[in-house]
CSV table of C-alpha atoms and ligand atoms in Angstrom, one decimal:
chain,number,residue,atom,x,y,z
A,1,MET,CA,0.0,0.0,0.0
A,2,SER,CA,2.7,2.4,0.9
A,3,HIS,CA,4.5,1.5,-2.3
A,4,GLN,CA,1.4,2.7,-4.2
A,5,ALA,CA,1.2,5.8,-2.1
A,6,ASP,CA,4.8,6.5,-3.2
A,7,ASP,CA,3.9,5.9,-6.8
A,8,LEU,CA,1.0,8.3,-6.6
A,9,GLU,CA,3.1,11.0,-5.0
A,10,GLN,CA,5.8,10.5,-7.6
A,11,PHE,CA,3.3,10.7,-10.4
A,12,MET,CA,1.6,13.8,-9.0
A,13,GLU,CA,5.0,15.4,-8.5
A,14,GLY,CA,5.5,15.0,-12.3
A,15,VAL,CA,2.1,16.4,-13.0
A,16,ARG,CA,2.7,19.5,-10.8
A,17,ARG,CA,6.1,20.1,-12.3
A,18,ARG,CA,4.9,20.0,-15.9
A,19,ASN,CA,1.7,22.0,-15.2
A,20,PRO,CA,2.7,24.8,-12.8
A,21,GLY,CA,0.1,27.0,-11.3
A,22,GLU,CA,-2.9,24.8,-12.4
A,23,PRO,CA,-4.5,23.7,-9.1
A,24,GLU,CA,-7.8,22.6,-10.6
A,25,PHE,CA,-6.0,20.4,-13.1
A,26,HIS,CA,-3.9,18.9,-10.4
A,27,GLN,CA,-7.0,18.2,-8.3
A,28,ALA,CA,-8.8,16.5,-11.2
A,29,VAL,CA,-5.8,14.3,-12.1
A,30,HIS,CA,-5.2,13.4,-8.4
A,31,GLU,CA,-8.8,12.3,-8.0
A,32,VAL,CA,-8.4,9.9,-10.9
A,33,ALA,CA,-4.8,8.7,-10.2
A,34,MET,CA,-5.8,7.7,-6.7
A,35,ASP,CA,-7.9,4.9,-8.1
A,36,ILE,CA,-6.0,4.2,-11.3
A,37,ILE,CA,-2.5,3.8,-9.8
A,38,PRO,CA,-3.5,0.9,-7.5
A,39,TYR,CA,-5.6,-0.6,-10.3
A,40,ILE,CA,-2.7,-0.8,-12.7
A,41,ALA,CA,-0.2,-1.9,-10.1
A,42,ASP,CA,-0.3,-5.4,-11.4
A,43,LYS,CA,-0.9,-4.5,-15.1
A,44,GLN,CA,2.6,-4.0,-16.4
A,45,VAL,CA,1.5,-3.1,-19.9
A,46,TYR,CA,-0.2,0.1,-18.8
A,47,LYS,CA,2.9,1.1,-16.8
A,48,ASP,CA,5.4,0.2,-19.6
A,49,LEU,CA,3.4,2.2,-22.1
A,50,MET,CA,3.0,5.2,-19.8
A,51,ILE,CA,-0.8,5.2,-20.5
A,52,LEU,CA,-1.8,7.4,-17.5
A,53,GLU,CA,1.1,9.9,-18.1
A,54,ARG,CA,0.0,10.2,-21.8
A,55,MET,CA,-3.6,10.7,-20.7
A,56,THR,CA,-2.7,13.6,-18.5
A,57,GLU,CA,-0.9,15.4,-21.4
A,58,PRO,CA,-3.5,17.1,-23.8
A,59,ASP,CA,-3.2,16.2,-27.5
A,60,ARG,CA,-3.1,20.0,-28.0
A,61,ILE,CA,-4.3,23.3,-26.6
A,62,VAL,CA,-5.2,26.2,-28.8
A,63,THR,CA,-5.4,29.7,-27.3
A,64,PHE,CA,-6.4,32.7,-29.2
A,65,ARG,CA,-7.3,36.4,-29.1
A,66,VAL,CA,-11.0,37.3,-29.3
A,67,VAL,CA,-11.6,40.9,-30.3
A,68,TRP,CA,-15.1,42.4,-30.4
A,69,GLU,CA,-16.8,45.8,-30.2
A,70,ASP,CA,-19.2,46.7,-27.4
A,71,ASP,CA,-22.3,48.8,-27.8
A,72,ASN,CA,-20.4,52.0,-27.0
A,73,GLY,CA,-17.9,51.4,-29.7
A,74,ASN,CA,-15.1,50.3,-27.4
A,75,ILE,CA,-12.8,47.5,-28.5
A,76,ARG,CA,-12.7,44.6,-26.1
A,77,VAL,CA,-10.1,41.8,-25.9
A,78,ASN,CA,-10.7,38.4,-24.4
A,79,ARG,CA,-8.8,35.1,-24.5
A,80,GLY,CA,-10.3,32.0,-26.2
A,81,PHE,CA,-9.2,28.4,-25.5
A,82,ARG,CA,-9.8,24.9,-26.8
A,83,VAL,CA,-8.2,22.0,-25.0
A,84,GLN,CA,-8.2,18.9,-27.2
A,85,GLN,CA,-7.4,16.3,-24.5
A,86,ASN,CA,-7.8,12.8,-26.0
A,87,ASN,CA,-9.4,11.4,-29.2
A,88,ALA,CA,-8.5,7.8,-28.7
A,89,ILE,CA,-12.2,6.6,-28.9
A,90,GLY,CA,-13.8,9.4,-31.0
A,91,PRO,CA,-13.7,13.0,-32.0
A,92,TYR,CA,-13.0,15.5,-29.2
A,93,LYS,CA,-16.2,16.4,-27.5
A,94,GLY,CA,-17.0,18.8,-24.6
A,95,GLY,CA,-18.6,22.1,-23.8
A,96,ILE,CA,-17.6,25.7,-24.1
A,97,ARG,CA,-17.7,27.8,-20.9
A,98,PHE,CA,-17.9,31.6,-20.9
A,99,HIS,CA,-17.2,32.9,-17.4
A,100,PRO,CA,-14.6,35.4,-15.9
A,101,THR,CA,-13.1,32.5,-13.9
A,102,VAL,CA,-12.1,30.6,-17.0
A,103,THR,CA,-8.4,29.8,-17.1
A,104,GLN,CA,-6.3,27.2,-18.8
A,105,SER,CA,-6.2,25.2,-15.6
A,106,VAL,CA,-10.0,25.1,-15.3
A,107,LEU,CA,-10.4,24.0,-18.9
A,108,LYS,CA,-7.7,21.4,-18.6
A,109,PHE,CA,-9.4,19.9,-15.6
A,110,LEU,CA,-12.7,19.9,-17.4
A,111,ALA,CA,-11.2,18.4,-20.6
A,112,PHE,CA,-9.4,15.7,-18.5
A,113,GLU,CA,-12.7,14.7,-16.7
A,114,GLN,CA,-14.5,14.8,-20.0
A,115,VAL,CA,-12.3,11.9,-21.4
A,116,PHE,CA,-13.5,9.6,-18.7
A,117,LYS,CA,-17.1,10.8,-18.8
A,118,ASN,CA,-17.4,10.3,-22.5
A,119,SER,CA,-15.9,6.9,-22.3
A,120,LEU,CA,-18.5,5.9,-19.6
A,121,THR,CA,-21.4,6.8,-21.9
A,122,GLY,CA,-20.4,3.9,-24.2
A,123,LEU,CA,-20.6,6.3,-27.2
A,124,PRO,CA,-17.6,7.0,-29.5
A,125,MET,CA,-16.5,10.4,-28.2
A,126,GLY,CA,-13.1,11.7,-27.1
A,127,GLY,CA,-12.7,14.5,-24.6
A,128,GLY,CA,-12.1,18.2,-24.9
A,129,LYS,CA,-13.3,21.5,-23.4
A,130,GLY,CA,-13.1,25.2,-24.4
A,131,GLY,CA,-14.2,28.6,-23.4
A,132,SER,CA,-13.3,32.2,-22.7
A,133,ASP,CA,-12.9,34.6,-19.8
A,134,PHE,CA,-15.7,36.6,-21.4
A,135,ASN,CA,-18.5,37.4,-19.0
A,136,PRO,CA,-21.9,37.3,-20.6
A,137,LYS,CA,-23.6,38.9,-17.6
A,138,GLY,CA,-24.8,42.4,-18.2
A,139,LYS,CA,-24.0,42.3,-21.9
A,140,SER,CA,-26.7,43.0,-24.5
A,141,ASP,CA,-27.8,40.4,-27.0
A,142,ALA,CA,-25.9,42.2,-29.7
A,143,GLU,CA,-22.7,42.2,-27.7
A,144,VAL,CA,-23.0,38.5,-27.0
A,145,MET,CA,-23.6,37.9,-30.7
A,146,ARG,CA,-20.5,39.9,-31.7
A,147,PHE,CA,-18.4,38.1,-29.1
A,148,CYS,CA,-19.7,34.6,-30.2
A,149,GLN,CA,-19.0,35.4,-33.9
A,150,ALA,CA,-15.5,36.6,-33.1
A,151,PHE,CA,-14.9,33.5,-30.9
A,152,MET,CA,-16.1,31.1,-33.6
A,153,THR,CA,-14.1,32.9,-36.4
A,154,GLU,CA,-11.0,31.5,-34.8
A,155,LEU,CA,-12.4,28.3,-33.3
A,156,SER,CA,-13.8,27.2,-36.7
A,157,ARG,CA,-10.3,26.3,-37.9
A,158,HIS,CA,-9.9,23.7,-35.2
A,159,ILE,CA,-13.2,21.9,-35.0
A,160,GLY,CA,-15.4,19.8,-37.3
A,161,PRO,CA,-18.0,17.0,-37.1
A,162,ASP,CA,-15.3,14.3,-37.2
A,163,THR,CA,-12.6,16.4,-35.4
A,164,ASP,CA,-14.0,18.2,-32.4
A,165,VAL,CA,-17.7,18.9,-31.6
A,166,PRO,CA,-18.2,21.5,-28.8
A,167,ALA,CA,-21.4,22.1,-26.9
A,168,GLY,CA,-22.7,24.5,-24.1
A,169,ASP,CA,-21.5,24.8,-20.5
A,170,ILE,CA,-21.7,27.6,-17.9
A,171,GLY,CA,-22.6,30.8,-19.7
A,172,VAL,CA,-23.2,29.1,-23.0
A,173,GLY,CA,-26.8,28.1,-23.7
A,174,ALA,CA,-29.2,28.0,-26.6
A,175,ARG,CA,-28.6,31.7,-27.5
A,176,GLU,CA,-24.8,31.4,-27.6
A,177,VAL,CA,-24.8,28.0,-29.5
A,178,GLY,CA,-27.1,29.6,-32.1
A,179,TYR,CA,-24.8,32.5,-32.7
A,180,MET,CA,-21.7,30.2,-32.9
A,181,PHE,CA,-23.3,27.6,-35.1
A,182,GLY,CA,-24.6,30.4,-37.4
A,183,GLN,CA,-21.1,31.8,-37.7
A,184,TYR,CA,-19.5,28.4,-38.4
A,185,LYS,CA,-22.0,27.8,-41.1
A,186,ARG,CA,-21.3,31.1,-42.7
A,187,LEU,CA,-17.6,30.7,-42.6
A,188,MET,CA,-17.4,27.1,-43.8
A,189,ASN,CA,-20.4,27.1,-46.1
A,190,ARG,CA,-21.4,23.8,-44.6
A,191,PHE,CA,-24.4,22.8,-42.6
A,192,GLU,CA,-23.0,20.0,-40.4
A,193,GLY,CA,-23.2,18.7,-36.8
A,194,VAL,CA,-20.2,20.7,-35.6
A,195,LEU,CA,-21.9,21.8,-32.3
A,196,THR,CA,-24.4,20.1,-30.1
A,197,GLY,CA,-27.1,21.7,-28.0
A,198,LYS,CA,-28.5,23.3,-31.2
A,199,ALA,CA,-32.2,24.4,-31.3
A,200,LEU,CA,-34.6,21.8,-32.8
A,201,GLU,CA,-35.1,23.9,-35.9
A,202,PHE,CA,-31.5,23.5,-37.0
A,203,GLY,CA,-30.4,20.0,-36.1
A,204,GLY,CA,-30.8,19.9,-32.3
A,205,SER,CA,-32.0,16.8,-30.4
A,206,ARG,CA,-35.1,16.6,-28.3
A,207,ILE,CA,-34.2,16.3,-24.5
A,208,ARG,CA,-30.7,17.8,-25.0
A,209,THR,CA,-31.6,20.9,-23.0
A,210,GLU,CA,-33.0,18.8,-20.2
A,211,ALA,CA,-30.5,15.9,-20.5
A,212,THR,CA,-27.8,16.8,-17.9
A,213,GLY,CA,-30.3,17.7,-15.2
A,214,TYR,CA,-32.5,14.7,-15.9
A,215,GLY,CA,-29.5,12.4,-16.0
A,216,VAL,CA,-28.3,13.6,-12.6
A,217,VAL,CA,-31.7,12.5,-11.2
A,218,TYR,CA,-31.7,9.2,-13.2
A,219,MET,CA,-28.3,8.4,-11.6
A,220,MET,CA,-29.7,9.1,-8.2
A,221,ASP,CA,-32.7,6.9,-8.9
A,222,ASN,CA,-30.3,4.1,-10.0
A,223,MET,CA,-28.2,4.4,-6.9
A,224,LEU,CA,-31.2,4.5,-4.6
A,225,ARG,CA,-32.9,1.5,-6.3
A,226,HIS,CA,-29.7,-0.5,-6.1
A,227,HIS,CA,-30.0,0.0,-2.3
A,228,GLY,CA,-33.7,-0.7,-2.2
A,229,GLU,CA,-34.9,2.9,-1.9
A,230,SER,CA,-36.5,5.6,-4.1
A,231,ILE,CA,-36.7,9.4,-4.6
A,232,GLU,CA,-40.3,9.7,-3.7
A,233,GLY,CA,-41.0,11.7,-0.6
A,234,LYS,CA,-37.3,12.7,-0.1
A,235,THR,CA,-36.3,16.3,0.7
A,236,CYS,CA,-33.8,17.5,-1.9
A,237,VAL,CA,-31.3,20.4,-1.8
A,238,VAL,CA,-30.1,21.7,-5.2
A,239,SER,CA,-27.6,24.4,-5.9
A,240,GLY,CA,-27.4,26.5,-9.0
A,241,SER,CA,-30.3,27.8,-11.1
A,242,GLY,CA,-29.0,27.3,-14.6
A,243,ASN,CA,-29.5,24.6,-17.1
A,244,VAL,CA,-28.4,21.7,-15.0
A,245,ALA,CA,-30.0,22.8,-11.7
A,246,THR,CA,-33.4,23.7,-13.1
A,247,PHE,CA,-33.9,20.5,-15.1
A,248,CYS,CA,-32.6,18.5,-12.2
A,249,ALA,CA,-35.3,20.1,-10.0
A,250,GLU,CA,-38.0,19.6,-12.7
A,251,LYS,CA,-37.3,15.8,-12.8
A,252,LEU,CA,-37.1,15.5,-9.0
A,253,ILE,CA,-40.5,17.1,-8.6
A,254,GLU,CA,-41.9,14.8,-11.3
A,255,LEU,CA,-40.6,11.8,-9.4
A,256,GLY,CA,-42.1,12.9,-6.1
A,257,GLY,CA,-39.1,14.6,-4.5
A,258,LYS,CA,-39.5,17.8,-2.5
A,259,VAL,CA,-37.0,20.4,-3.7
A,260,VAL,CA,-36.4,23.1,-1.2
A,261,THR,CA,-33.4,25.1,-2.4
A,262,LEU,CA,-31.8,26.6,-5.5
A,263,SER,CA,-29.0,29.2,-5.7
A,264,ASP,CA,-26.9,31.5,-7.9
A,265,SER,CA,-23.6,33.3,-7.4
A,266,GLY,CA,-25.5,35.7,-5.0
A,267,GLY,CA,-26.7,33.2,-2.5
A,268,PHE,CA,-29.5,30.6,-2.1
A,269,ILE,CA,-33.3,30.6,-1.7
A,270,HIS,CA,-35.0,28.2,0.7
A,271,ASP,CA,-38.7,27.4,0.2
A,272,PRO,CA,-39.6,24.9,2.9
A,273,ASP,CA,-42.9,24.2,1.1
A,274,GLY,CA,-40.9,22.9,-1.8
A,275,PHE,CA,-40.9,24.2,-5.4
A,276,THR,CA,-43.8,23.3,-7.7
A,277,GLN,CA,-43.5,23.1,-11.5
A,278,GLU,CA,-45.2,26.5,-11.7
A,279,LYS,CA,-42.7,28.1,-9.3
A,280,LEU,CA,-39.9,26.4,-11.3
A,281,GLN,CA,-41.2,27.8,-14.6
A,282,TRP,CA,-41.1,31.3,-13.1
A,283,ILE,CA,-37.4,30.7,-12.0
A,284,MET,CA,-36.5,29.4,-15.5
A,285,ASP,CA,-38.1,32.5,-17.1
A,286,LEU,CA,-36.3,34.7,-14.5
A,287,LYS,CA,-32.8,33.2,-15.3
A,288,ASN,CA,-33.1,32.5,-19.0
A,289,ASN,CA,-35.2,35.4,-20.3
A,290,ARG,CA,-35.2,38.2,-17.8
A,291,ARG,CA,-31.6,37.3,-16.7
A,292,GLY,CA,-32.4,38.3,-13.1
A,293,ARG,CA,-31.2,37.2,-9.7
A,294,ILE,CA,-32.5,34.2,-7.7
A,295,GLU,CA,-33.3,36.4,-4.7
A,296,GLU,CA,-36.2,37.9,-6.6
A,297,TYR,CA,-38.0,34.7,-6.0
A,298,VAL,CA,-38.7,35.6,-2.3
A,299,GLY,CA,-40.6,38.7,-3.3
A,300,GLU,CA,-42.8,36.6,-5.5
A,301,PHE,CA,-43.3,33.4,-3.6
A,302,GLY,CA,-41.9,33.9,0.0
A,303,GLY,CA,-39.3,31.6,1.6
A,304,THR,CA,-35.9,33.0,2.6
A,305,PHE,CA,-32.8,34.3,0.7
A,306,HIS,CA,-29.4,33.6,2.2
A,307,ALA,CA,-26.9,36.1,0.7
A,308,GLY,CA,-23.4,34.8,-0.1
A,309,GLN,CA,-24.2,31.3,1.2
A,310,ARG,CA,-24.6,27.8,-0.2
A,311,PRO,CA,-27.5,25.5,0.7
A,312,TRP,CA,-25.6,22.6,2.3
A,313,ASN,CA,-26.7,23.4,5.8
A,314,VAL,CA,-30.3,22.9,5.0
A,315,PRO,CA,-31.3,19.4,6.3
A,316,CYS,CA,-32.0,17.1,3.4
A,317,ASP,CA,-32.1,13.4,2.3
A,318,LEU,CA,-30.6,14.0,-1.1
A,319,ALA,CA,-28.1,16.7,-2.4
A,320,PHE,CA,-27.5,17.8,-5.9
A,321,PRO,CA,-24.6,20.3,-6.4
A,322,CYS,CA,-25.4,21.8,-9.8
A,323,ALA,CA,-23.6,25.2,-9.9
A,324,THR,CA,-19.8,25.0,-10.2
A,325,GLN,CA,-16.5,23.3,-9.1
A,326,ASN,CA,-15.5,23.1,-5.4
A,327,GLU,CA,-18.8,24.2,-4.1
A,328,ILE,CA,-18.9,21.5,-1.4
A,329,GLU,CA,-16.0,22.1,0.9
A,330,LEU,CA,-15.2,20.0,4.0
A,331,ALA,CA,-17.5,22.0,6.3
A,332,ASP,CA,-20.4,21.6,3.8
A,333,ALA,CA,-19.8,17.8,3.6
A,334,GLU,CA,-19.7,17.6,7.4
A,335,ALA,CA,-23.1,19.5,7.6
A,336,LEU,CA,-24.6,17.1,5.0
A,337,ILE,CA,-23.4,14.1,7.1
A,338,LYS,CA,-24.6,15.6,10.4
A,339,ASN,CA,-28.0,16.2,8.9
A,340,GLY,CA,-28.4,12.6,7.8
A,341,CYS,CA,-28.1,13.2,4.0
A,342,ARG,CA,-28.4,9.8,2.3
A,343,ALA,CA,-27.0,10.4,-1.2
A,344,ILE,CA,-25.3,13.0,-3.4
A,345,SER,CA,-25.5,13.1,-7.2
A,346,GLU,CA,-23.1,15.6,-8.7
A,347,GLY,CA,-24.5,17.8,-11.5
A,348,ALA,CA,-21.7,20.3,-11.6
A,349,ASN,CA,-18.2,19.2,-12.7
A,350,MET,CA,-15.9,18.4,-9.7
A,351,PRO,CA,-18.2,20.2,-7.2
A,352,SER,CA,-16.6,18.5,-4.2
A,353,THR,CA,-13.1,19.4,-2.8
A,354,PRO,CA,-10.7,16.5,-2.1
A,355,GLU,CA,-11.3,17.0,1.7
A,356,ALA,CA,-15.0,16.8,1.2
A,357,ILE,CA,-14.8,13.6,-0.8
A,358,HIS,CA,-12.6,12.1,1.8
A,359,ALA,CA,-15.0,12.9,4.6
A,360,ILE,CA,-17.9,11.6,2.6
A,361,GLN,CA,-16.1,8.4,1.7
A,362,ALA,CA,-15.2,7.8,5.3
A,363,HIS,CA,-18.9,8.0,6.1
A,364,ARG,CA,-20.1,4.9,4.2
A,365,GLU,CA,-23.8,5.5,4.8
A,366,LEU,CA,-23.7,8.4,2.2
A,367,LEU,CA,-23.9,7.3,-1.4
A,368,HIS,CA,-21.9,9.6,-3.7
A,369,ALA,CA,-22.1,9.6,-7.5
A,370,PRO,CA,-19.1,11.5,-9.1
A,371,SER,CA,-19.8,14.2,-11.7
A,372,LYS,CA,-18.1,12.3,-14.5
A,373,ALA,CA,-20.8,9.7,-14.2
A,374,ALA,CA,-23.8,11.6,-12.8
A,375,ASN,CA,-23.8,14.4,-15.3
A,376,ALA,CA,-22.8,12.3,-18.3
A,377,GLY,CA,-26.4,12.4,-19.6
A,378,GLY,CA,-25.7,15.8,-21.2
A,379,VAL,CA,-22.9,14.6,-23.3
A,380,GLY,CA,-24.7,11.3,-23.8
A,381,VAL,CA,-27.6,13.1,-25.5
A,382,SER,CA,-25.1,15.3,-27.4
A,383,GLY,CA,-23.7,12.0,-28.8
A,384,LEU,CA,-27.2,11.1,-29.8
A,385,GLU,CA,-27.5,14.5,-31.4
A,386,MET,CA,-24.4,13.7,-33.5
A,387,SER,CA,-25.9,10.4,-34.5
A,388,GLN,CA,-29.2,12.1,-35.5
A,389,ASN,CA,-27.3,14.7,-37.5
A,390,SER,CA,-25.3,12.0,-39.4
A,391,LEU,CA,-28.6,10.1,-40.1
A,392,ARG,CA,-30.3,13.4,-41.0
A,393,LEU,CA,-33.3,12.6,-38.8
A,394,GLN,CA,-34.7,13.5,-35.4
A,395,TRP,CA,-35.9,11.0,-32.9
A,396,THR,CA,-39.0,11.5,-30.7
A,397,ARG,CA,-38.8,12.8,-27.1
A,398,GLU,CA,-39.7,9.4,-25.8
A,399,GLU,CA,-37.0,7.7,-27.9
A,400,VAL,CA,-34.3,10.0,-26.7
A,401,ASP,CA,-35.4,9.8,-23.1
A,402,GLU,CA,-35.3,6.0,-23.2
A,403,ARG,CA,-31.8,6.1,-24.6
A,404,LEU,CA,-30.7,8.6,-21.9
A,405,LYS,CA,-32.1,6.3,-19.2
A,406,GLY,CA,-30.2,3.4,-20.8
A,407,ILE,CA,-26.9,5.4,-20.9
A,408,ILE,CA,-27.2,6.3,-17.2
A,409,ALA,CA,-28.2,2.7,-16.2
A,410,GLY,CA,-25.2,1.5,-18.2
A,411,ILE,CA,-22.9,3.8,-16.3
A,412,HIS,CA,-24.3,2.8,-13.0
A,413,GLU,CA,-23.8,-0.8,-13.8
A,414,GLN,CA,-20.2,-0.2,-14.8
A,415,MET,CA,-19.5,1.6,-11.5
A,416,VAL,CA,-21.1,-1.2,-9.5
A,417,THR,CA,-18.9,-3.7,-11.4
A,418,TYR,CA,-15.6,-1.9,-10.8
A,419,GLY,CA,-16.5,-0.2,-7.5
A,420,THR,CA,-18.1,-2.8,-5.3
A,421,ALA,CA,-16.1,-4.0,-2.3
A,422,ALA,CA,-16.2,-7.4,-0.7
A,423,ASP,CA,-18.7,-6.1,1.9
A,424,GLY,CA,-21.1,-4.8,-0.8
A,425,HIS,CA,-20.2,-1.2,-0.4
A,426,VAL,CA,-20.0,0.6,-3.7
A,427,ASP,CA,-17.2,3.2,-4.2
A,428,TYR,CA,-18.8,5.0,-7.1
A,429,PHE,CA,-15.7,7.2,-7.6
A,430,LYS,CA,-13.4,4.2,-8.0
A,431,GLY,CA,-16.0,2.5,-10.3
A,432,ALA,CA,-16.3,5.5,-12.6
A,433,ASN,CA,-12.6,6.1,-12.8
A,434,ILE,CA,-11.6,2.5,-13.6
A,435,ALA,CA,-14.5,1.9,-16.1
A,436,GLY,CA,-13.8,5.2,-17.9
A,437,PHE,CA,-10.0,4.5,-18.0
A,438,ASN,CA,-10.2,0.9,-19.4
A,439,LYS,CA,-11.8,1.7,-22.7
A,440,VAL,CA,-9.5,4.7,-23.5
A,441,ALA,CA,-6.4,2.8,-22.4
A,442,SER,CA,-7.3,-0.2,-24.6
A,443,ALA,CA,-7.6,2.0,-27.6
A,444,MET,CA,-4.4,3.8,-26.9
A,445,ILE,CA,-2.5,0.5,-26.6
A,446,ALA,CA,-3.9,-0.6,-30.0
A,447,TYR,CA,-2.5,2.6,-31.7
A,448,GLY,CA,1.0,2.0,-30.5
A,449,VAL,CA,3.3,4.7,-29.3
A,450,MET,CA,2.1,8.2,-30.1
B,501,LIG,P1,-25.4,27.8,-16.3
B,501,LIG,O1,-24.6,28.9,-16.8
B,501,LIG,O2,-26.7,27.5,-17.0
B,501,LIG,O3,-25.7,27.9,-14.8
B,501,LIG,C1,-24.7,28.0,-13.8
B,501,LIG,C2,-25.3,28.2,-12.4
B,501,LIG,O4,-24.3,28.1,-11.5
B,501,LIG,C3,-25.9,29.6,-12.3
B,501,LIG,O5,-27.0,29.5,-11.4
B,501,LIG,C4,-24.8,30.4,-11.8
B,501,LIG,O6,-25.1,31.6,-11.0
B,501,LIG,C5,-24.1,29.4,-10.8
B,501,LIG,N1,-22.7,29.6,-10.7
B,501,LIG,C6,-21.8,29.7,-11.8
B,501,LIG,N2,-20.6,29.9,-11.3
B,501,LIG,C7,-20.7,30.1,-10.0
B,501,LIG,C8,-19.8,30.4,-8.9
B,501,LIG,N3,-18.5,30.6,-9.2
B,501,LIG,N4,-20.3,30.5,-7.7
B,501,LIG,C9,-21.6,30.2,-7.4
B,501,LIG,N5,-22.5,30.0,-8.4
B,501,LIG,C10,-22.1,29.9,-9.6
B,501,LIG,O7,-24.5,26.5,-16.4
B,501,LIG,P2,-24.9,24.9,-16.4
B,501,LIG,O8,-26.1,24.7,-15.6
B,501,LIG,O9,-24.8,24.5,-17.8
B,501,LIG,O10,-23.6,24.3,-15.7
B,501,LIG,C11,-23.5,24.1,-14.3
B,501,LIG,C12,-22.5,23.0,-13.9
B,501,LIG,O11,-22.9,21.8,-14.6
B,501,LIG,C13,-21.1,23.3,-14.4
B,501,LIG,O12,-20.2,22.8,-13.5
B,501,LIG,C14,-21.0,22.6,-15.7
B,501,LIG,O13,-19.6,22.3,-16.1
B,501,LIG,C15,-21.8,21.4,-15.4
B,501,LIG,N6,-22.2,20.6,-16.6
B,501,LIG,C16,-23.1,21.2,-17.5
B,501,LIG,C17,-23.5,20.5,-18.6
B,501,LIG,C18,-24.5,21.1,-19.5
B,501,LIG,O14,-25.0,20.3,-20.4
B,501,LIG,N7,-24.9,22.3,-19.5
B,501,LIG,C19,-23.1,19.1,-18.8
B,501,LIG,C20,-22.2,18.6,-17.8
B,501,LIG,C21,-21.8,19.3,-16.7
B,501,LIG,P3,-25.2,33.0,-11.7
B,501,LIG,O15,-26.5,33.0,-12.5
B,501,LIG,O16,-25.2,34.0,-10.6
B,501,LIG,O17,-24.0,33.1,-12.6
């Protein structure tokens, strides 16, 4: 065991040396390496061929200048990125994030995670991620359009339906995908499935908008059923109020859960009566169309607003972090444990800090589905959107939803296969890491040294 701890430390030392000043990337790699290094300890071929070392080195990173003009005629300069991490099992695939906190480290962590996630879906997709430090908040539609066009003018050289297929993420929804797809089509004079998350009118898939949030709930459902329980009647705490959070809440309410919180970067709202579909529609309209703040809910429906806080102290049975990375810290994990929380399904990417994960894993009563598995429904349906684009047809809502449920059930099964201990306890993190790793590693071995 201590030999493996040494191997892990030595491996991480190399990662830190080659990627200085990238704490989010180090964190994501460490979370995976913790499980993979013991797993490959007796598998010499993986070690001889340096598979894990190769996986942590992106195939390439493109960074570029994005220049656009604001409504007052000022010239603005942002930085654009695309991290093409690994295309061993399919074209690079992963979202685009527009947020002031975007750095190369953040996008590298997301691209690295994406490789394992996409592998878990069972679909032929490699991993990538992109974005910009552009802040869409407070910008007019025309400004967002000009930025998206400038961003795609450069990005279009590096992507394509068989090369790299981006999608949305934080700050990139239907509006931004529309502007970017339109610009790609104009530049290349080709109508092809180069982005997913498109509107239905121009090649989108039914359920894509809902897929990540729904998938997070389907994963919770799979975990609970595996342990003889269900969502019905459970009190649920959700963070965020964007795409993932709102459709997670929608599906929870549909399945009989009582959702009592949502949040944004200003704080969280607590409605002890629980949200109804009507209240949720109002929130979706507030965030998507009026682009308002979550605290406005209290003036309309009551409940309380907690400025600058996250919802993890609110007693719950089930928790769904759906806002951003590292939003569950050690004290939050301890509060969830103290209040008797039964299970966590991660909607946001890497929402739990290493200390929080450690505390949760030590408390074996708490089931914990990692983001690379729990939020894979989004990219899963993106994969289905690519299939539909290639086939030049659109499946029904029911058909896509069934396939989404199948993808999530398949991921749950793989995690149980690789994560179940002798006493029956399922380590979902370990299961996801090993299952995601195996497929990509096999393909890399088949290609030889490159
Ligand atoms: P949205 O932009 O739609 O919503 C993000 C939400 O999180 C907003 O409520 C936002 O608040 C809040 N938020 C963002 N950054 C912070 C922060 N630093 N602190 C506190 N709150 C914050 O994004 P998505 O819902 O698409 O993405 C949410 C998470 O899910 C991300 O981790 C993303 O990577 C992950 N994800 C998304 C997928 C998708 O299909 N969209 C697929 C897989 C994972 P505010 O309104 O104040 O900005």
